[in-house]
Amino acid sequence: MATLKKPYYITTPIYYVNDSPHIGHAYSTLAADVLARFKRLDGFDVKFVTGTDEHGQKIEKAANQAEMDTQTFIDMVSVRFRNLNKQLNFSNDDFIRTSEARHKDYVTSIWKRMLESGAIYLGKYAGWYAVRDEAFYAESELIDGKAPTGAEVEWVEEPSYFFRLSDYQEKLLAFYEANPDFIMPPSRRNEVVSFVKTGLHDLSVSRTSFSHGIPVPNDEKHVIYVWLDALFNYISVLGDENSPYWPCDIHIVGKDILRFHAIYWPAFLMAIDIPLPKRVFAHGWWVVDGAKMSKSLGNAIDPIKLVEEYGLDAMRYFLMREISFGSDGNYSEESFINRINAELANNIGNLAQRVLAFIFKNCNETIPKPEELLASDLSLLQMAYEAINKMRTLMDKQEIHNAIQVIIDLANAANEYVEHKAPWSLKNTDIAKMNSCLFVLAEVIRAIGILLQPFVPNAAEHMLNQLNIEIRDFTALTAEHAINGTKISQPTGVFKRLEVKA
Ligand code: MSP
């Protein structure tokens, strides 16, 4: 009888279609992709979704600036994000656009439920608004007349519906307390808790000064506030909250949009009795050679160019490995090249190439069967089979960089083992020992290939194809699945060394 797989639901932010995607956008989706692939290989029924955020004043402005009709404009930019997902080999199961009927219908029904539950009332907003952030700010939050994010603010006075956010201060604090892993990493949780403790004001959730959005039911002068609209993509993409994938296991977001996900989002859901997501993980920001990435500075890194230059897997590996997931990071070409050469080309690549080339040449293209395994052989094998347990614990905390370290440690241990055992000398002195040694190394390479799949899917596939391995999910990481007597293919280099450009 087939066992039912446990559902695992993971989301990325949906991207504003005011701008072309850059490496910062690719980063949110890449992290989610890596986590989704890991969970699939670990036997979960994964739903991984991403999409585009297409309403609001910021998009309307961008369309006007481009002198394009709004619909034509959002179609054009949304498709760039959709194409990027293909080009970067992202494994998302769906792509939601907030301009789609399935989304608009769900948000309209949510609005009605909120109104019926008494969570929404009509009033008048007078205060500051930053179009860039699509956010309202209190006077006390402004710094030198600007939003704390540096965005320009404008004074807005208009009739508006309000969400009774102030009712949720205590409920939210109690929820964070009872669910200490809801906001991750912990430093971010503390920020949110402090902010909520300072007091929450009711939130303006409709606008009347522009029209590009979902109309408020029965009061069509108003459009629904873009964040209320956008956040519900996480459910509209599933159909509704009765989907087996809800509540969500993890929302991956950037630190700049944590407030919306960790405060507004759970409060909206509480108001209409929808179960809350299990985790919101806020990642850091990439800067370039120490400076903020922006279109106006002309230093935004184009993910496609990076892939053309260095390859997709190198880019994926660098972004996931260079910084601890949750912290900010600096992109520089030098650190990129150093990281790839040290860990992929020299460490893992060399190991696989020298061992497999040796087997291909000296063992009739076949992985030898071991006669006797010594303690030193067994301890390396054990390390290879147990790596998944360490990685699983780390990936469940989204410590992606540390999970990769487990693979690097294994490759280091295998490289030391090769040096120490010197199979090329055993060839003339002790064939049985040489066979054991090569078997152990082939097993380590098999494990590394399997474990690398979420991070560098193409290269890992290449490694596993050379070994002619069929079962590639994490259940294969045991001695019972060991390969011996298997014919291998002519090994070719898996990881290229990158050259510094002149
Ligand atoms: N539309 C909202 C999200 C709505 S989710 C219901 C939004 N869109 S965005 O396009 O501006 O940003 C999307 C994501 O890209 C955010 O998680 C943001 O943190 C991330 N990044 C944008 N620039 C970035 C860097 N330079 N570095 C890392 N991530 C960055 O916000």
GROMACS .gro file of N, CA and C in nm, residues 235-382:
model
  444
  235ILE      N    1  -0.318   3.191  -0.034
  235ILE     CA    2  -0.430   3.097  -0.023
  235ILE      C    3  -0.505   3.088  -0.156
  236SER      N    4  -0.520   3.201  -0.225
  236SER     CA    5  -0.596   3.197  -0.351
  236SER      C    6  -0.532   3.099  -0.450
  237VAL      N    7  -0.401   3.088  -0.444
  237VAL     CA    8  -0.332   2.998  -0.537
  237VAL      C    9  -0.368   2.851  -0.510
  238LEU      N   10  -0.414   2.824  -0.389
  238LEU     CA   11  -0.454   2.687  -0.352
  238LEU      C   12  -0.602   2.662  -0.378
  239GLY      N   13  -0.675   2.765  -0.418
  239GLY     CA   14  -0.820   2.755  -0.430
  239GLY      C   15  -0.883   2.823  -0.311
  240ASP      N   16  -0.872   2.761  -0.194
  240ASP     CA   17  -0.915   2.828  -0.072
  240ASP      C   18  -0.844   2.765   0.048
  241GLU      N   19  -0.881   2.808   0.167
  241GLU     CA   20  -0.806   2.766   0.286
  241GLU      C   21  -0.836   2.622   0.327
  242ASN      N   22  -0.930   2.555   0.256
  242ASN     CA   23  -0.957   2.415   0.287
  242ASN      C   24  -0.862   2.321   0.214
  243SER      N   25  -0.770   2.376   0.137
  243SER     CA   26  -0.672   2.293   0.067
  243SER      C   27  -0.588   2.216   0.169
  244PRO      N   28  -0.547   2.093   0.134
  244PRO     CA   29  -0.460   2.016   0.224
  244PRO      C   30  -0.325   2.084   0.249
  245TYR      N   31  -0.290   2.180   0.164
  245TYR     CA   32  -0.160   2.248   0.183
  245TYR      C   33  -0.167   2.361   0.285
  246TRP      N   34  -0.287   2.404   0.319
  246TRP     CA   35  -0.299   2.511   0.418
  246TRP      C   36  -0.321   2.449   0.555
  247PRO      N   37  -0.261   2.498   0.665
  247PRO     CA   38  -0.175   2.617   0.673
  247PRO      C   39  -0.036   2.595   0.614
  248CYS      N   40   0.017   2.702   0.563
  248CYS     CA   41   0.147   2.702   0.498
  248CYS      C   42   0.258   2.663   0.596
  249ASP      N   43   0.355   2.586   0.547
  249ASP     CA   44   0.469   2.551   0.632
  249ASP      C   45   0.567   2.664   0.646
  250ILE      N   46   0.593   2.733   0.535
  250ILE     CA   47   0.688   2.844   0.546
  250ILE      C   48   0.671   2.946   0.435
  251HIS      N   49   0.665   3.072   0.476
  251HIS     CA   50   0.670   3.183   0.381
  251HIS      C   51   0.815   3.235   0.384
  252ILE      N   52   0.881   3.233   0.269
  252ILE     CA   53   1.013   3.294   0.259
  252ILE      C   54   0.992   3.439   0.216
  253VAL      N   55   1.047   3.533   0.293
  253VAL     CA   56   1.033   3.675   0.258
  253VAL      C   57   1.165   3.747   0.285
  254GLY      N   58   1.181   3.864   0.224
  254GLY     CA   59   1.297   3.947   0.257
  254GLY      C   60   1.269   4.024   0.385
  255LYS      N   61   1.375   4.068   0.451
  255LYS     CA   62   1.358   4.136   0.581
  255LYS      C   63   1.275   4.264   0.569
  256ASP      N   64   1.276   4.325   0.449
  256ASP     CA   65   1.203   4.450   0.429
  256ASP      C   66   1.052   4.431   0.434
  257ILE      N   67   1.005   4.309   0.413
  257ILE     CA   68   0.860   4.290   0.411
  257ILE      C   69   0.813   4.199   0.524
  258LEU      N   70   0.895   4.191   0.628
  258LEU     CA   71   0.859   4.106   0.740
  258LEU      C   72   0.737   4.159   0.816
  259ARG      N   73   0.731   4.290   0.833
  259ARG     CA   74   0.622   4.349   0.910
  259ARG      C   75   0.485   4.307   0.854
  260PHE      N   76   0.476   4.309   0.722
  260PHE     CA   77   0.348   4.274   0.658
  260PHE      C   78   0.313   4.127   0.684
  261HIS      N   79   0.415   4.043   0.684
  261HIS     CA   80   0.392   3.898   0.696
  261HIS      C   81   0.378   3.851   0.841
  262ALA      N   82   0.443   3.921   0.931
  262ALA     CA   83   0.445   3.872   1.069
  262ALA      C   84   0.343   3.944   1.157
  263ILE      N   85   0.289   4.058   1.109
  263ILE     CA   86   0.191   4.132   1.188
  263ILE      C   87   0.056   4.137   1.116
  264TYR      N   88   0.053   4.200   0.999
  264TYR     CA   89  -0.076   4.215   0.929
  264TYR      C   90  -0.135   4.079   0.892
  265TRP      N   91  -0.051   3.995   0.834
  265TRP     CA   92  -0.101   3.869   0.778
  265TRP      C   93  -0.166   3.781   0.886
  266PRO      N   94  -0.098   3.752   0.998
  266PRO     CA   95  -0.168   3.672   1.099
  266PRO      C   96  -0.292   3.741   1.155
  267ALA      N   97  -0.288   3.874   1.166
  267ALA     CA   98  -0.407   3.945   1.219
  267ALA      C   99  -0.524   3.930   1.122
  268PHE      N  100  -0.498   3.946   0.991
  268PHE     CA  101  -0.605   3.928   0.891
  268PHE      C  102  -0.667   3.789   0.904
  269LEU      N  103  -0.581   3.690   0.919
  269LEU     CA  104  -0.630   3.552   0.925
  269LEU      C  105  -0.708   3.525   1.053
  270MET      N  106  -0.657   3.581   1.164
  270MET     CA  107  -0.727   3.565   1.292
  270MET      C  108  -0.869   3.620   1.283
  271ALA      N  109  -0.883   3.731   1.210
  271ALA     CA  110  -1.012   3.800   1.203
  271ALA      C  111  -1.119   3.714   1.138
  272ILE      N  112  -1.076   3.622   1.052
  272ILE     CA  113  -1.177   3.538   0.985
  272ILE      C  114  -1.153   3.390   1.013
  273ASP      N  115  -1.084   3.365   1.124
  273ASP     CA  116  -1.066   3.227   1.171
  273ASP      C  117  -1.004   3.132   1.071
  274ILE      N  118  -0.906   3.180   1.001
  274ILE     CA  119  -0.829   3.089   0.914
  274ILE      C  120  -0.701   3.053   0.990
  275PRO      N  121  -0.663   2.925   0.991
  275PRO     CA  122  -0.542   2.886   1.064
  275PRO      C  123  -0.418   2.963   1.015
  276LEU      N  124  -0.327   2.992   1.106
  276LEU     CA  125  -0.211   3.074   1.072
  276LEU      C  126  -0.099   2.989   1.014
  277PRO      N  127  -0.017   3.050   0.927
  277PRO     CA  128   0.099   2.978   0.873
  277PRO      C  129   0.193   2.939   0.987
  278LYS      N  130   0.276   2.837   0.960
  278LYS     CA  131   0.363   2.788   1.067
  278LYS      C  132   0.489   2.872   1.083
  279ARG      N  133   0.536   2.929   0.973
  279ARG     CA  134   0.660   3.005   0.987
  279ARG      C  135   0.673   3.113   0.880
  280VAL      N  136   0.732   3.225   0.922
  280VAL     CA  137   0.773   3.329   0.827
  280VAL      C  138   0.923   3.344   0.845
  281PHE      N  139   0.999   3.319   0.741
  281PHE     CA  140   1.144   3.331   0.751
  281PHE      C  141   1.189   3.453   0.672
  282ALA      N  142   1.257   3.545   0.740
  282ALA     CA  143   1.304   3.668   0.672
  282ALA      C  144   1.451   3.656   0.639
  283HIS      N  145   1.482   3.662   0.510
  283HIS     CA  146   1.623   3.658   0.470
  283HIS      C  147   1.679   3.799   0.459
  284GLY      N  148   1.811   3.807   0.447
  284GLY     CA  149   1.879   3.937   0.441
  284GLY      C  150   1.882   3.993   0.300
  285TRP      N  151   1.957   4.097   0.284
  285TRP     CA  152   1.968   4.166   0.155
  285TRP      C  153   2.108   4.156   0.099
  286TRP      N  154   2.115   4.146  -0.033
  286TRP     CA  155   2.244   4.149  -0.103
  286TRP      C  156   2.280   4.292  -0.137
  287VAL      N  157   2.405   4.327  -0.113
  287VAL     CA  158   2.458   4.454  -0.160
  287VAL      C  159   2.570   4.418  -0.258
  288VAL      N  160   2.610   4.515  -0.341
  288VAL     CA  161   2.712   4.487  -0.443
  288VAL      C  162   2.838   4.567  -0.411
  289ASP      N  163   2.947   4.497  -0.392
  289ASP     CA  164   3.073   4.563  -0.354
  289ASP      C  165   3.048   4.667  -0.245
  290GLY      N  166   2.962   4.633  -0.151
  290GLY     CA  167   2.938   4.719  -0.036
  290GLY      C  168   2.825   4.819  -0.054
  291ALA      N  169   2.772   4.834  -0.177
  291ALA     CA  170   2.668   4.937  -0.199
  291ALA      C  171   2.533   4.873  -0.227
  292LYS      N  172   2.428   4.943  -0.191
  292LYS     CA  173   2.292   4.897  -0.216
  292LYS      C  174   2.271   4.876  -0.367
  293MET      N  175   2.198   4.769  -0.400
  293MET     CA  176   2.176   4.740  -0.541
  293MET      C  177   2.058   4.823  -0.590
  294SER      N  178   2.075   4.897  -0.696
  294SER     CA  179   1.959   4.969  -0.747
  294SER      C  180   1.976   5.000  -0.894
  295LYS      N  181   1.861   5.018  -0.956
  295LYS     CA  182   1.859   5.048  -1.098
  295LYS      C  183   1.929   5.181  -1.124
  296SER      N  184   1.900   5.279  -1.034
  296SER     CA  185   1.955   5.412  -1.059
  296SER      C  186   2.107   5.414  -1.043
  297LEU      N  187   2.160   5.331  -0.952
  297LEU     CA  188   2.306   5.325  -0.938
  297LEU      C  189   2.367   5.242  -1.051
  298GLY      N  190   2.282   5.171  -1.121
  298GLY     CA  191   2.330   5.092  -1.235
  298GLY      C  192   2.412   4.970  -1.192
  299ASN      N  193   2.398   4.929  -1.065
  299ASN     CA  194   2.481   4.817  -1.020
  299ASN      C  195   2.399   4.692  -0.989
  300ALA      N  196   2.270   4.692  -1.032
  300ALA     CA  197   2.188   4.575  -1.004
  300ALA      C  198   2.241   4.456  -1.083
  301ILE      N  199   2.258   4.344  -1.015
  301ILE     CA  200   2.313   4.227  -1.082
  301ILE      C  201   2.200   4.153  -1.154
  302ASP      N  202   2.221   4.129  -1.282
  302ASP     CA  203   2.122   4.058  -1.363
  302ASP      C  204   2.151   3.908  -1.352
  303PRO      N  205   2.056   3.833  -1.294
  303PRO     CA  206   2.081   3.691  -1.273
  303PRO      C  207   2.110   3.615  -1.403
  304ILE      N  208   2.047   3.659  -1.513
  304ILE     CA  209   2.068   3.588  -1.640
  304ILE      C  210   2.212   3.606  -1.690
  305LYS      N  211   2.262   3.730  -1.674
  305LYS     CA  212   2.401   3.755  -1.717
  305LYS      C  213   2.496   3.669  -1.637
  306LEU      N  214   2.468   3.659  -1.506
  306LEU     CA  215   2.555   3.581  -1.418
  306LEU      C  216   2.555   3.434  -1.459
  307VAL      N  217   2.439   3.386  -1.498
  307VAL     CA  218   2.428   3.246  -1.541
  307VAL      C  219   2.504   3.227  -1.672
  308GLU      N  220   2.489   3.324  -1.764
  308GLU     CA  221   2.559   3.311  -1.892
  308GLU      C  222   2.709   3.308  -1.871
  309GLU      N  223   2.752   3.389  -1.776
  309GLU     CA  224   2.896   3.402  -1.752
  309GLU      C  225   2.954   3.280  -1.678
  310TYR      N  226   2.886   3.236  -1.573
  310TYR     CA  227   2.947   3.135  -1.485
  310TYR      C  228   2.870   3.005  -1.473
  311GLY      N  229   2.750   3.003  -1.526
  311GLY     CA  230   2.671   2.879  -1.515
  311GLY      C  231   2.570   2.889  -1.401
  312LEU      N  232   2.459   2.821  -1.423
  312LEU     CA  233   2.348   2.828  -1.329
  312LEU      C  234   2.383   2.768  -1.193
  313ASP      N  235   2.444   2.652  -1.192
  313ASP     CA  236   2.471   2.589  -1.064
  313ASP      C  237   2.570   2.669  -0.981
  314ALA      N  238   2.666   2.731  -1.048
  314ALA     CA  239   2.764   2.813  -0.975
  314ALA      C  240   2.692   2.928  -0.906
  315MET      N  241   2.598   2.991  -0.978
  315MET     CA  242   2.524   3.102  -0.918
  315MET      C  243   2.440   3.054  -0.800
  316ARG      N  244   2.369   2.945  -0.821
  316ARG     CA  245   2.285   2.891  -0.713
  316ARG      C  246   2.370   2.861  -0.591
  317TYR      N  247   2.481   2.796  -0.616
  317TYR     CA  248   2.567   2.755  -0.505
  317TYR      C  249   2.620   2.877  -0.430
  318PHE      N  250   2.670   2.972  -0.504
  318PHE     CA  251   2.727   3.091  -0.439
  318PHE      C  252   2.624   3.161  -0.351
  319LEU      N  253   2.506   3.186  -0.407
  319LEU     CA  254   2.405   3.262  -0.331
  319LEU      C  255   2.361   3.189  -0.205
  320MET      N  256   2.355   3.058  -0.211
  320MET     CA  257   2.309   2.982  -0.096
  320MET      C  258   2.419   2.959   0.006
  321ARG      N  259   2.544   2.963  -0.040
  321ARG     CA  260   2.654   2.921   0.044
  321ARG      C  261   2.731   3.038   0.106
  322GLU      N  262   2.737   3.149   0.034
  322GLU     CA  263   2.827   3.257   0.074
  322GLU      C  264   2.789   3.319   0.208
  323ILE      N  265   2.660   3.334   0.233
  323ILE     CA  266   2.620   3.399   0.358
  323ILE      C  267   2.523   3.309   0.432
  324SER      N  268   2.516   3.330   0.564
  324SER     CA  269   2.418   3.251   0.637
  324SER      C  270   2.281   3.305   0.602
  325PHE      N  271   2.190   3.214   0.574
  325PHE     CA  272   2.057   3.253   0.528
  325PHE      C  273   1.989   3.328   0.642
  326GLY      N  274   1.951   3.452   0.617
  326GLY     CA  275   1.898   3.537   0.724
  326GLY      C  276   1.983   3.662   0.739
  327SER      N  277   2.113   3.652   0.706
  327SER     CA  278   2.201   3.770   0.716
  327SER      C  279   2.214   3.841   0.582
  328ASP      N  280   2.264   3.963   0.586
  328ASP     CA  281   2.291   4.036   0.463
  328ASP      C  282   2.419   3.982   0.400
  329GLY      N  283   2.435   4.006   0.271
  329GLY     CA  284   2.555   3.956   0.205
  329GLY      C  285   2.607   4.053   0.103
  330ASN      N  286   2.735   4.040   0.074
  330ASN     CA  287   2.797   4.127  -0.025
  330ASN      C  288   2.831   4.044  -0.147
  331TYR      N  289   2.789   4.094  -0.263
  331TYR     CA  290   2.825   4.025  -0.386
  331TYR      C  291   2.951   4.088  -0.442
  332SER      N  292   3.053   4.007  -0.465
  332SER     CA  293   3.165   4.057  -0.544
  332SER      C  294   3.211   3.942  -0.631
  333GLU      N  295   3.261   3.976  -0.746
  333GLU     CA  296   3.302   3.874  -0.842
  333GLU      C  297   3.413   3.788  -0.783
  334GLU      N  298   3.501   3.854  -0.709
  334GLU     CA  299   3.614   3.781  -0.652
  334GLU      C  300   3.567   3.674  -0.554
  335SER      N  301   3.473   3.713  -0.465
  335SER     CA  302   3.428   3.613  -0.368
  335SER      C  303   3.351   3.501  -0.439
  336PHE      N  304   3.282   3.537  -0.545
  336PHE     CA  305   3.208   3.437  -0.624
  336PHE      C  306   3.306   3.332  -0.678
  337ILE      N  307   3.408   3.381  -0.746
  337ILE     CA  308   3.504   3.290  -0.810
  337ILE      C  309   3.579   3.207  -0.706
  338ASN      N  310   3.619   3.272  -0.598
  338ASN     CA  311   3.693   3.198  -0.495
  338ASN      C  312   3.609   3.087  -0.435
  339ARG      N  313   3.486   3.119  -0.408
  339ARG     CA  314   3.397   3.021  -0.344
  339ARG      C  315   3.376   2.899  -0.435
  340ILE      N  316   3.349   2.925  -0.562
  340ILE     CA  317   3.321   2.815  -0.656
  340ILE      C  318   3.447   2.731  -0.675
  341ASN      N  319   3.561   2.797  -0.694
  341ASN     CA  320   3.682   2.720  -0.718
  341ASN      C  321   3.721   2.637  -0.597
  342ALA      N  322   3.713   2.697  -0.479
  342ALA     CA  323   3.758   2.625  -0.359
  342ALA      C  324   3.669   2.505  -0.330
  343GLU      N  325   3.540   2.526  -0.334
  343GLU     CA  326   3.452   2.420  -0.283
  343GLU      C  327   3.398   2.328  -0.391
  344LEU      N  328   3.360   2.384  -0.504
  344LEU     CA  329   3.302   2.296  -0.607
  344LEU      C  330   3.412   2.237  -0.696
  345ALA      N  331   3.497   2.322  -0.751
  345ALA     CA  332   3.597   2.270  -0.846
  345ALA      C  333   3.704   2.189  -0.771
  346ASN      N  334   3.771   2.251  -0.674
  346ASN     CA  335   3.885   2.183  -0.612
  346ASN      C  336   3.843   2.071  -0.518
  347ASN      N  337   3.747   2.097  -0.435
  347ASN     CA  338   3.713   1.998  -0.333
  347ASN      C  339   3.628   1.885  -0.391
  348ILE      N  340   3.506   1.914  -0.425
  348ILE     CA  341   3.415   1.807  -0.470
  348ILE      C  342   3.449   1.760  -0.612
  349GLY      N  343   3.471   1.857  -0.702
  349GLY     CA  344   3.497   1.822  -0.842
  349GLY      C  345   3.619   1.733  -0.858
  350ASN      N  346   3.728   1.773  -0.792
  350ASN     CA  347   3.852   1.693  -0.800
  350ASN      C  348   3.834   1.554  -0.744
  351LEU      N  349   3.767   1.549  -0.632
  351LEU     CA  350   3.745   1.419  -0.567
  351LEU      C  351   3.675   1.324  -0.665
  352ALA      N  352   3.564   1.371  -0.719
  352ALA     CA  353   3.486   1.285  -0.809
  352ALA      C  354   3.567   1.248  -0.932
  353GLN      N  355   3.635   1.347  -0.989
  353GLN     CA  356   3.705   1.322  -1.114
  353GLN      C  357   3.821   1.224  -1.095
  354ARG      N  358   3.902   1.245  -0.991
  354ARG     CA  359   4.019   1.158  -0.978
  354ARG      C  360   3.977   1.016  -0.940
  355VAL      N  361   3.876   1.002  -0.856
  355VAL     CA  362   3.835   0.868  -0.813
  355VAL      C  363   3.768   0.793  -0.929
  356LEU      N  364   3.675   0.861  -0.996
  356LEU     CA  365   3.601   0.791  -1.102
  356LEU      C  366   3.692   0.762  -1.222
  357ALA      N  367   3.782   0.855  -1.253
  357ALA     CA  368   3.874   0.830  -1.364
  357ALA      C  369   3.963   0.710  -1.331
  358PHE      N  370   4.004   0.700  -1.205
  358PHE     CA  371   4.088   0.587  -1.164
  358PHE      C  372   4.011   0.455  -1.177
  359ILE      N  373   3.887   0.455  -1.131
  359ILE     CA  374   3.805   0.333  -1.140
  359ILE      C  375   3.784   0.296  -1.287
  360PHE      N  376   3.753   0.397  -1.366
  360PHE     CA  377   3.723   0.373  -1.508
  360PHE      C  378   3.843   0.307  -1.578
  361LYS      N  379   3.961   0.356  -1.541
  361LYS     CA  380   4.083   0.311  -1.609
  361LYS      C  381   4.133   0.177  -1.554
  362ASN      N  382   4.125   0.162  -1.422
  362ASN     CA  383   4.193   0.048  -1.361
  362ASN      C  384   4.103  -0.065  -1.316
  363CYS      N  385   3.973  -0.044  -1.316
  363CYS     CA  386   3.883  -0.148  -1.261
  363CYS      C  387   3.781  -0.189  -1.365
  364ASN      N  388   3.822  -0.184  -1.490
  364ASN     CA  389   3.731  -0.230  -1.595
  364ASN      C  390   3.599  -0.152  -1.596
  365GLU      N  391   3.611  -0.023  -1.569
  365GLU     CA  392   3.495   0.068  -1.573
  365GLU      C  393   3.386   0.029  -1.474
  366THR      N  394   3.424  -0.044  -1.370
  366THR     CA  395   3.324  -0.100  -1.278
  366THR      C  396   3.360  -0.068  -1.134
  367ILE      N  397   3.260  -0.031  -1.056
  367ILE     CA  398   3.287  -0.003  -0.914
  367ILE      C  399   3.313  -0.136  -0.843
  368PRO      N  400   3.429  -0.146  -0.780
  368PRO     CA  401   3.468  -0.275  -0.722
  368PRO      C  402   3.378  -0.316  -0.606
  369LYS      N  403   3.375  -0.448  -0.584
  369LYS     CA  404   3.306  -0.500  -0.465
  369LYS      C  405   3.410  -0.512  -0.355
  370PRO      N  406   3.375  -0.464  -0.236
  370PRO     CA  407   3.474  -0.472  -0.127
  370PRO      C  408   3.479  -0.613  -0.070
  371GLU      N  409   3.601  -0.655  -0.027
  371GLU     CA  410   3.609  -0.785   0.040
  371GLU      C  411   3.594  -0.765   0.189
  372GLU      N  412   3.673  -0.672   0.242
  372GLU     CA  413   3.672  -0.651   0.386
  372GLU      C  414   3.678  -0.501   0.410
  373LEU      N  415   3.597  -0.453   0.501
  373LEU     CA  416   3.602  -0.309   0.530
  373LEU      C  417   3.664  -0.287   0.668
  374LEU      N  418   3.763  -0.200   0.672
  374LEU     CA  419   3.831  -0.170   0.798
  374LEU      C  420   3.758  -0.056   0.871
  375ALA      N  421   3.799  -0.035   0.994
  375ALA     CA  422   3.734   0.071   1.074
  375ALA      C  423   3.740   0.206   1.001
  376SER      N  424   3.854   0.235   0.937
  376SER     CA  425   3.868   0.365   0.869
  376SER      C  426   3.772   0.375   0.750
  377ASP      N  427   3.746   0.259   0.687
  377ASP     CA  428   3.651   0.259   0.575
  377ASP      C  429   3.510   0.280   0.628
  378LEU      N  430   3.480   0.205   0.733
  378LEU     CA  431   3.344   0.212   0.787
  378LEU      C  432   3.311   0.349   0.842
  379SER      N  433   3.410   0.414   0.901
  379SER     CA  434   3.376   0.543   0.962
  379SER      C  435   3.346   0.648   0.854
  380LEU      N  436   3.417   0.641   0.740
  380LEU     CA  437   3.384   0.736   0.632
  380LEU      C  438   3.246   0.703   0.571
  381LEU      N  439   3.219   0.574   0.556
  381LEU     CA  440   3.088   0.536   0.503
  381LEU      C  441   2.975   0.585   0.593
  382GLN      N  442   2.999   0.569   0.723
  382GLN     CA  443   2.897   0.610   0.819
  382GLN      C  444   2.873   0.762   0.809
   0.00000   0.00000   0.00000
